[in-house]
Coordinates of C-alpha atoms in Angstrom, one line a residue:
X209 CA 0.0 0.0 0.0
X210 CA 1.1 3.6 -0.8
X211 CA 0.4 4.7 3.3
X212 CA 1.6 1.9 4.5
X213 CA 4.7 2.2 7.1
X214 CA 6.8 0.2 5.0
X215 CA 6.2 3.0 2.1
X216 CA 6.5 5.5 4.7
X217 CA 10.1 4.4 5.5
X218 CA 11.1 3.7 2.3
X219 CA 10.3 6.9 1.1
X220 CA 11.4 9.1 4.3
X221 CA 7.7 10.7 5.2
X222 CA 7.2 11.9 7.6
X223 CA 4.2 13.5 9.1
X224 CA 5.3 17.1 10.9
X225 CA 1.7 18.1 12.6
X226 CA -2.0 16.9 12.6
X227 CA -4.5 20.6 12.8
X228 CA -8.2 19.5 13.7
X229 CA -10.8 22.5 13.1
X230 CA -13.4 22.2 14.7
X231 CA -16.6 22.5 13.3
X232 CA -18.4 25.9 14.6
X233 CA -21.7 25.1 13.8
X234 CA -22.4 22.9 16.4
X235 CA -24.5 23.2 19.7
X236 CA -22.2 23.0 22.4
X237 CA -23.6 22.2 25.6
X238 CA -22.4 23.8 28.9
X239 CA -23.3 23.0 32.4
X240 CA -22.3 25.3 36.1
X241 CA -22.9 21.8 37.8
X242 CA -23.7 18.2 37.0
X243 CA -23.8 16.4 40.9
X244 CA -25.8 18.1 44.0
X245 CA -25.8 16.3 47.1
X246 CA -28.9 16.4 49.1
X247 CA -27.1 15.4 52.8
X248 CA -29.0 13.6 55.4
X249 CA -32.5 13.7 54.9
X250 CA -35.6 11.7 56.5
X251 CA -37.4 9.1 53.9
X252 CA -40.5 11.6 54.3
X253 CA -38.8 14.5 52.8
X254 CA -39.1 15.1 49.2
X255 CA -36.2 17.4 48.0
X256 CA -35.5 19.4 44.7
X257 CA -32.6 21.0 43.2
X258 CA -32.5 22.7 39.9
X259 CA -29.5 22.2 37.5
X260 CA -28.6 24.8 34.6
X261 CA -27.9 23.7 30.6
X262 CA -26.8 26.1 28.4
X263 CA -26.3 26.3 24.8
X264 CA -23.1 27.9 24.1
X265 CA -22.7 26.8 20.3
X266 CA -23.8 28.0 17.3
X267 CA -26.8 25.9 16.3
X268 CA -30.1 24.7 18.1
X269 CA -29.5 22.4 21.2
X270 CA -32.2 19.9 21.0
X271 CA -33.2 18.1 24.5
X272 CA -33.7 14.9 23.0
X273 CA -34.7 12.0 25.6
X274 CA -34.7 12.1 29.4
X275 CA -33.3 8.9 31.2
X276 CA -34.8 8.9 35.0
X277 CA -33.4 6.1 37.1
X278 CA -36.5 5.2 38.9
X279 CA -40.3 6.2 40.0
X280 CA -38.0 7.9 43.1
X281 CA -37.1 10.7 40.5
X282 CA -38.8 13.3 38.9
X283 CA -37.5 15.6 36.4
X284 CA -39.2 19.1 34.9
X285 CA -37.4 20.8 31.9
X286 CA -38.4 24.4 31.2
X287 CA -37.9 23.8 27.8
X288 CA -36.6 21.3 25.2
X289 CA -34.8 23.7 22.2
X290 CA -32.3 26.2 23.2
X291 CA -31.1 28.7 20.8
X292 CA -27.9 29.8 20.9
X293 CA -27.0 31.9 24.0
X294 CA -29.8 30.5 25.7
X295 CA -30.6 28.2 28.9
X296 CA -33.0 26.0 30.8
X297 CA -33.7 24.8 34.0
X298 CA -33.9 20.9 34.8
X299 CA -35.4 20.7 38.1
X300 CA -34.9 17.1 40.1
X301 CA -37.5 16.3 42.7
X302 CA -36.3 13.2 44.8
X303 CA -38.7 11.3 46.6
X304 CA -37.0 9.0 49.1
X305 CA -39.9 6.6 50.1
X306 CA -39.1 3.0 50.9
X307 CA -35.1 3.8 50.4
X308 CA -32.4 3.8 53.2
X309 CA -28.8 4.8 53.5
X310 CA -26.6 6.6 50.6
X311 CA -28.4 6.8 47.4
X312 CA -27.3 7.8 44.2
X313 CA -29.4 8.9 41.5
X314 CA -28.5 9.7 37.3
X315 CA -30.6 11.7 35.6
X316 CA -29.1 11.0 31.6
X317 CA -29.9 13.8 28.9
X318 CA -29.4 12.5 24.6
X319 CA -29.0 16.0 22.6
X320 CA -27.9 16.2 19.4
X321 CA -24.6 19.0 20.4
X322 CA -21.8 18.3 21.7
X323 CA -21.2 15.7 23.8
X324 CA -24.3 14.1 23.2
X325 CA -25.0 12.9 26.6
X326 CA -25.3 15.0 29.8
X327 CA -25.4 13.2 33.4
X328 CA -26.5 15.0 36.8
X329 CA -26.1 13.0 40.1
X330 CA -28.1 13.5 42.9
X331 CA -27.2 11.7 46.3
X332 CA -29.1 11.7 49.4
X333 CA -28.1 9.8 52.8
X334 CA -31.5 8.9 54.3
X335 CA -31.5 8.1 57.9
X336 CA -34.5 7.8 60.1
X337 CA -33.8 11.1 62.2
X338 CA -31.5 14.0 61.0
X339 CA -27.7 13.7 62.8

């Protein structure tokens, strides 16, 4: 083969630098924030936190499709297509019923920027009185 090492050699090529350019229209997604940890709370509490996405690219940022873990997990989006220079909320309620001890909880978000999956922890420790 012409690229083959062997050729390479034989012919003294040699390859000086590699430039990637990035594409610019893309939607590149940008997050303050991906994990939030609840602390101690009682299995009776139910506990939100609200996590920011921002498009910072050049195209529309699509929400895709929302992964929730379990029933435990709630999850409200203010909205689904970000233009660029604009962001959303994703609020997380937790519900704790029926759990015990440190949980962790993924909340998985499919767009179509860049990277293409977004994952926010949440973590409670649920004891049966607060320390």
């Amino acid at each position: 083969s012409v690229y083959s090492r062997a050729a390479m050699i034989e012919r003294k090529i040699e390859i000086q630098s590699i430039e990637l350019i990035p594409d610019s229209i893309v939607a590149e997604v940008e997050t303050k924030e991906n994990v939030h940890d609840f602390g101690y709370i009682t299995e009776d509490e139910i506990v939100e936190h609200s996590f920011t996405i921002e498009n910072r690219g050049q195209k529309t940022l699509e929400l895709l499709e929302i992964e929730v873990p379990c029933n435990c997990t709630e999850v409200e989006v203010e909205q689904s297509v970000l233009q660029p220079g604009q962001s959303t909320t994703l609020k997380v309620i937790f519900t704790p019923k029926g759990f015990k001890g440190l949980q962790y909880r993924d909340i998985t978000i499919k767009t179509n920027g860049i990277p293409e999956k977004i994952v926010f922890t949440v973590t409670a420790d649920i004891v049966d009185e607060k320390p």
